[in-house]
PDB file of C-alpha atoms in Angstrom:
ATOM      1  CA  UNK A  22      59.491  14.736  82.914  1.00  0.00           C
ATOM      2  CA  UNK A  23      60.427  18.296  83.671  1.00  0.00           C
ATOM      3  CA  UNK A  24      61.036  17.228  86.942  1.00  0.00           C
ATOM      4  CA  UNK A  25      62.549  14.236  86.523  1.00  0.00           C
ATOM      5  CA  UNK A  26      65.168  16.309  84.800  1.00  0.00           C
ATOM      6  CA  UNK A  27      65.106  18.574  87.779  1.00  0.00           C
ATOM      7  CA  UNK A  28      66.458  16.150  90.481  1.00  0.00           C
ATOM      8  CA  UNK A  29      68.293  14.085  87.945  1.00  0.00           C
ATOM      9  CA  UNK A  30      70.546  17.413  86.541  1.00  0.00           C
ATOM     10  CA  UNK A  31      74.112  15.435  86.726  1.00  0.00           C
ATOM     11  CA  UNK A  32      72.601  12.543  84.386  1.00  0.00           C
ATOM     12  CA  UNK A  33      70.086  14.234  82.060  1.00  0.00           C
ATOM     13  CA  UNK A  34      71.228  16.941  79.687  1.00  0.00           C
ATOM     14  CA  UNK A  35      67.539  18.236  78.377  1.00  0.00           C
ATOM     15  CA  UNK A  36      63.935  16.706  77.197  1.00  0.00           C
ATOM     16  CA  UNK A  37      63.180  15.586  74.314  1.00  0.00           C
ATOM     17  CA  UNK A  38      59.366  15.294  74.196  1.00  0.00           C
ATOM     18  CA  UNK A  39      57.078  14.684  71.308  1.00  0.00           C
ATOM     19  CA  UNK A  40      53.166  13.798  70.377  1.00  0.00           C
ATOM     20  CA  UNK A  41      52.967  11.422  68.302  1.00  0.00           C
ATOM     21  CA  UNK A  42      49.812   9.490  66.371  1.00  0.00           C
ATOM     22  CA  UNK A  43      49.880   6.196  65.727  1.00  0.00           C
ATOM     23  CA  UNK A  44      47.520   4.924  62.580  1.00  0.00           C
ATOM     24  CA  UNK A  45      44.225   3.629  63.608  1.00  0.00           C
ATOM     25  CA  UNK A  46      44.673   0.965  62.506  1.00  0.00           C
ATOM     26  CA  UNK A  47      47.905  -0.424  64.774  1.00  0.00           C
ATOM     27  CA  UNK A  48      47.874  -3.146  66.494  1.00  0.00           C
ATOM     28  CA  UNK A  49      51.320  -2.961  68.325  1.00  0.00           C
ATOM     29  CA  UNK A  50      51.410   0.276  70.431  1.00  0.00           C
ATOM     30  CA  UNK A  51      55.232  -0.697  71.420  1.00  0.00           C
ATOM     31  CA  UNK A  52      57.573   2.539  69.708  1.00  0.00           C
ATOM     32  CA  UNK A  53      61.117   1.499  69.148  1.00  0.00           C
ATOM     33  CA  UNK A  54      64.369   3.534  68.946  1.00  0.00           C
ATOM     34  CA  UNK A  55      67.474   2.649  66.772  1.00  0.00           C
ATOM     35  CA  UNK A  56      70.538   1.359  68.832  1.00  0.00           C
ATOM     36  CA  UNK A  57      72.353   3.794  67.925  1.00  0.00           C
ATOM     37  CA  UNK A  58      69.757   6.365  69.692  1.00  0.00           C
ATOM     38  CA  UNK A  59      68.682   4.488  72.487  1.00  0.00           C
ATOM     39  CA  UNK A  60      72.280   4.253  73.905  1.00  0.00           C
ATOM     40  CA  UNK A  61      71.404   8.321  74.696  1.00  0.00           C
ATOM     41  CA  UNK A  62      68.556   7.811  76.221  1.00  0.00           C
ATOM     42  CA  UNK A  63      68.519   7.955  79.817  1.00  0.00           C
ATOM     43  CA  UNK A  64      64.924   7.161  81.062  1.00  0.00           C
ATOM     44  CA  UNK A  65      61.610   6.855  78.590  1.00  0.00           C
ATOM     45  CA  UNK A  66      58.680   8.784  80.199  1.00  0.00           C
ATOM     46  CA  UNK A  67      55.728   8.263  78.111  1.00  0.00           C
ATOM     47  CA  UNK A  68      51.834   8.566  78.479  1.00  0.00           C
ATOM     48  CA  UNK A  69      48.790   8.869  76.088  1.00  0.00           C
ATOM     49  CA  UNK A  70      45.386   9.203  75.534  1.00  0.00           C
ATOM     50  CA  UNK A  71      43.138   6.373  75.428  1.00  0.00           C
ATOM     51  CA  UNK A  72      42.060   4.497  73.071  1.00  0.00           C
ATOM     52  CA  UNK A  73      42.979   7.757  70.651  1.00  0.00           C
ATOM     53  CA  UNK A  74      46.314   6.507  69.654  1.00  0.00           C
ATOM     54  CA  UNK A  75      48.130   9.818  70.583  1.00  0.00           C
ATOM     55  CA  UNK A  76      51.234   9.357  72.782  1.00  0.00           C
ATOM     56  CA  UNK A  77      53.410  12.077  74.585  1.00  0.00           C
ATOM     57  CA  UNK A  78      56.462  10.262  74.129  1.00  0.00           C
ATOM     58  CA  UNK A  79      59.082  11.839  76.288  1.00  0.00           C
ATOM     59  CA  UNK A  80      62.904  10.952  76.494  1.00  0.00           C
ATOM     60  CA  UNK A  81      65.322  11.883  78.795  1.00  0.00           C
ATOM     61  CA  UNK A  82      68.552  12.235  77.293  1.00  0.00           C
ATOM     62  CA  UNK A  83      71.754  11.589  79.213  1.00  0.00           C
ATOM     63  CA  UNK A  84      74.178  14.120  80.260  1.00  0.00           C
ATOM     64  CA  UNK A  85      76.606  14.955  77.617  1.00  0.00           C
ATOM     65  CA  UNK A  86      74.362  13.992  74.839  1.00  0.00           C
ATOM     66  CA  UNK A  87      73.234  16.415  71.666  1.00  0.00           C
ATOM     67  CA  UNK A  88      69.907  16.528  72.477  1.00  0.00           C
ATOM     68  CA  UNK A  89      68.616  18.267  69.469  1.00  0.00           C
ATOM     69  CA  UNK A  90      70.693  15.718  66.860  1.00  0.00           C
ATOM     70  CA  UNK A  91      68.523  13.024  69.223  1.00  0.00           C
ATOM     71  CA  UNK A  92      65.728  14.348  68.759  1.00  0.00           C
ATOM     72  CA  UNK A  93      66.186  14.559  65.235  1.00  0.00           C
ATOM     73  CA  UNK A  94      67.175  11.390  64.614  1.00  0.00           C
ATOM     74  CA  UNK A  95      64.097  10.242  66.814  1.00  0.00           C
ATOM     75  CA  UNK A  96      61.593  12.246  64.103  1.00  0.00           C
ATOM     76  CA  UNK A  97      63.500  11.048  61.028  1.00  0.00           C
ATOM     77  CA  UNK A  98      62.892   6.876  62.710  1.00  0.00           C
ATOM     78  CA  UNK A  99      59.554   8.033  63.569  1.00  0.00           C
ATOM     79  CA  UNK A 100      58.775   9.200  60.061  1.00  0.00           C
ATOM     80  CA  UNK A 101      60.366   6.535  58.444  1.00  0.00           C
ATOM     81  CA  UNK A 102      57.781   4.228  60.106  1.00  0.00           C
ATOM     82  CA  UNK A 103      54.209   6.203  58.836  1.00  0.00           C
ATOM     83  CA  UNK A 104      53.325   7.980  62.643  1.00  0.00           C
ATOM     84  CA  UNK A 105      52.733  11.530  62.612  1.00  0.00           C
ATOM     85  CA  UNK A 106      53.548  14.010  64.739  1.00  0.00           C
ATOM     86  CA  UNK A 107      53.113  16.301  66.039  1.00  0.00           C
ATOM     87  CA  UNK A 108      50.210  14.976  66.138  1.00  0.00           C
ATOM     88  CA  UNK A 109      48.252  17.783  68.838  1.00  0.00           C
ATOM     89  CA  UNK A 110      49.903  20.725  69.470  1.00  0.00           C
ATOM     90  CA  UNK A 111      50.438  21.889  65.885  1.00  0.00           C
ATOM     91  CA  UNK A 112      53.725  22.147  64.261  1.00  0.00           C
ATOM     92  CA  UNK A 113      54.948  25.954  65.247  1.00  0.00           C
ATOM     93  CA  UNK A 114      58.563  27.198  64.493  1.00  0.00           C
ATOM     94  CA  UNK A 115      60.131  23.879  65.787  1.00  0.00           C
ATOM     95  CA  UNK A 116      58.599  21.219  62.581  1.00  0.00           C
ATOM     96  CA  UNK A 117      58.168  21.612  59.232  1.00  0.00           C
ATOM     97  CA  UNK A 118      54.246  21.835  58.336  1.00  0.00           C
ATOM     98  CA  UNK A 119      53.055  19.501  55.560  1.00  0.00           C
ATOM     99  CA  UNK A 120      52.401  21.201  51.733  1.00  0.00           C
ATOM    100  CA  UNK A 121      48.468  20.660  52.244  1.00  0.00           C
ATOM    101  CA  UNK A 122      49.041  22.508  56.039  1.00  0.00           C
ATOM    102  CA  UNK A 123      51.420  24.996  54.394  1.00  0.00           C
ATOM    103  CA  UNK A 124      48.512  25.509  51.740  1.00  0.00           C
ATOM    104  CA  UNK A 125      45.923  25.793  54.662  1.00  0.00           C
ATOM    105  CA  UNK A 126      48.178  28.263  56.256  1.00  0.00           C
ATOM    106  CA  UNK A 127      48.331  30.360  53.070  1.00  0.00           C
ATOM    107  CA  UNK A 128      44.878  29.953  52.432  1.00  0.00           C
ATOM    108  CA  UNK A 129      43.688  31.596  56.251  1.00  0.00           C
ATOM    109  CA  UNK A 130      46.734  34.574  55.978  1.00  0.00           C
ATOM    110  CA  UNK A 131      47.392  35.302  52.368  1.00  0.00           C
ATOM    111  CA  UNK A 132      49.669  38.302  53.401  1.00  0.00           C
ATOM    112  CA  UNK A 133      51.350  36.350  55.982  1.00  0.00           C
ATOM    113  CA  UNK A 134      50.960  38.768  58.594  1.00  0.00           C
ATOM    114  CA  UNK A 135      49.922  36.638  61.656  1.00  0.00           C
ATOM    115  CA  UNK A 136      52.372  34.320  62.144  1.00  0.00           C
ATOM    116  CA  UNK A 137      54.896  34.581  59.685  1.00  0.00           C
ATOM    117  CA  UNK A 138      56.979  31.383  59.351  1.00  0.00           C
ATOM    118  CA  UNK A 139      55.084  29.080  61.233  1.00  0.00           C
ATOM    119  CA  UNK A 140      55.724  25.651  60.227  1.00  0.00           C
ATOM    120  CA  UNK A 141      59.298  26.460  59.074  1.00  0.00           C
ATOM    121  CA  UNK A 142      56.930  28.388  56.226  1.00  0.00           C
ATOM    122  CA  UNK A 143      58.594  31.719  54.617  1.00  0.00           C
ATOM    123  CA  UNK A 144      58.736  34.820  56.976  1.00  0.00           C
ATOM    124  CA  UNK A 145      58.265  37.298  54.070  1.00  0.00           C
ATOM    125  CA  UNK A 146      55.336  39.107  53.573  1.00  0.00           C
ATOM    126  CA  UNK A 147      53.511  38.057  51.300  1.00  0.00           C
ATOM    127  CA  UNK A 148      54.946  34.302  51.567  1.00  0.00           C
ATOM    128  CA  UNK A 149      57.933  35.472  49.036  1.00  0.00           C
TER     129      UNK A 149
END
């Protein structure tokens, strides 16, 4: 994807690329975008693991475009329809952790010392 963006530099304005889980239990693997997102989307470079239901869903979005109000827009339709994400890589700084993650966090670093505001999480010491 990175280098499709690479040689494609006067269509594609950035990557948006998220992990996403499917429930186990899904039958149709197919994920769908809203029309009014697709029409920003300038190539759809996915892969997965098998038989896990995990997919690196991966979107280049065309030149011109606000790629972070896409890629919003993408996790708010994604959320809307039970997947989770991110579903490998752990949240970080860019997504907001969960309460019982948050808890797990708080539970592990009770000062919050080690990596304050992971998970969009409070970066005062101690979780203030």
């Amino acid at each position: 994807t990175v280098r499709y963006r690479a040689v494609h530099s006067e269509r594609v304005e950035n990557i948006v690329a998220l992990d996403i889980a499917m429930p186990r239990n899904a039958l149709d693997w197919r994920e769908s975008l809203p029309a009014d997102v697709e029409q920003f989307i300038e190539r759809r470079i996915p892969c997965g693991h098998f038989l896990c239901h995990v997919f690196h869903c991966e979107y280049a979005v065309k030149k011109g475009s606000d790629w972070m109000d896409i890629e919003h827009k993408i996790i708010a339709h994604l959320e809307e329809q039970g997947l989770e994400f991110p579903s490998e890589h752990n949240v970080g700084h860019l997504y907001k952790a969960k309460p019982v993650l948050a808890d797990f966090y708080r539970s592990l670093d009770p000062t919050n010392t080690m990596n304050p505001g992971i998970g969009q999480t409070s970066k005062r010491l101690p979780w203030q």
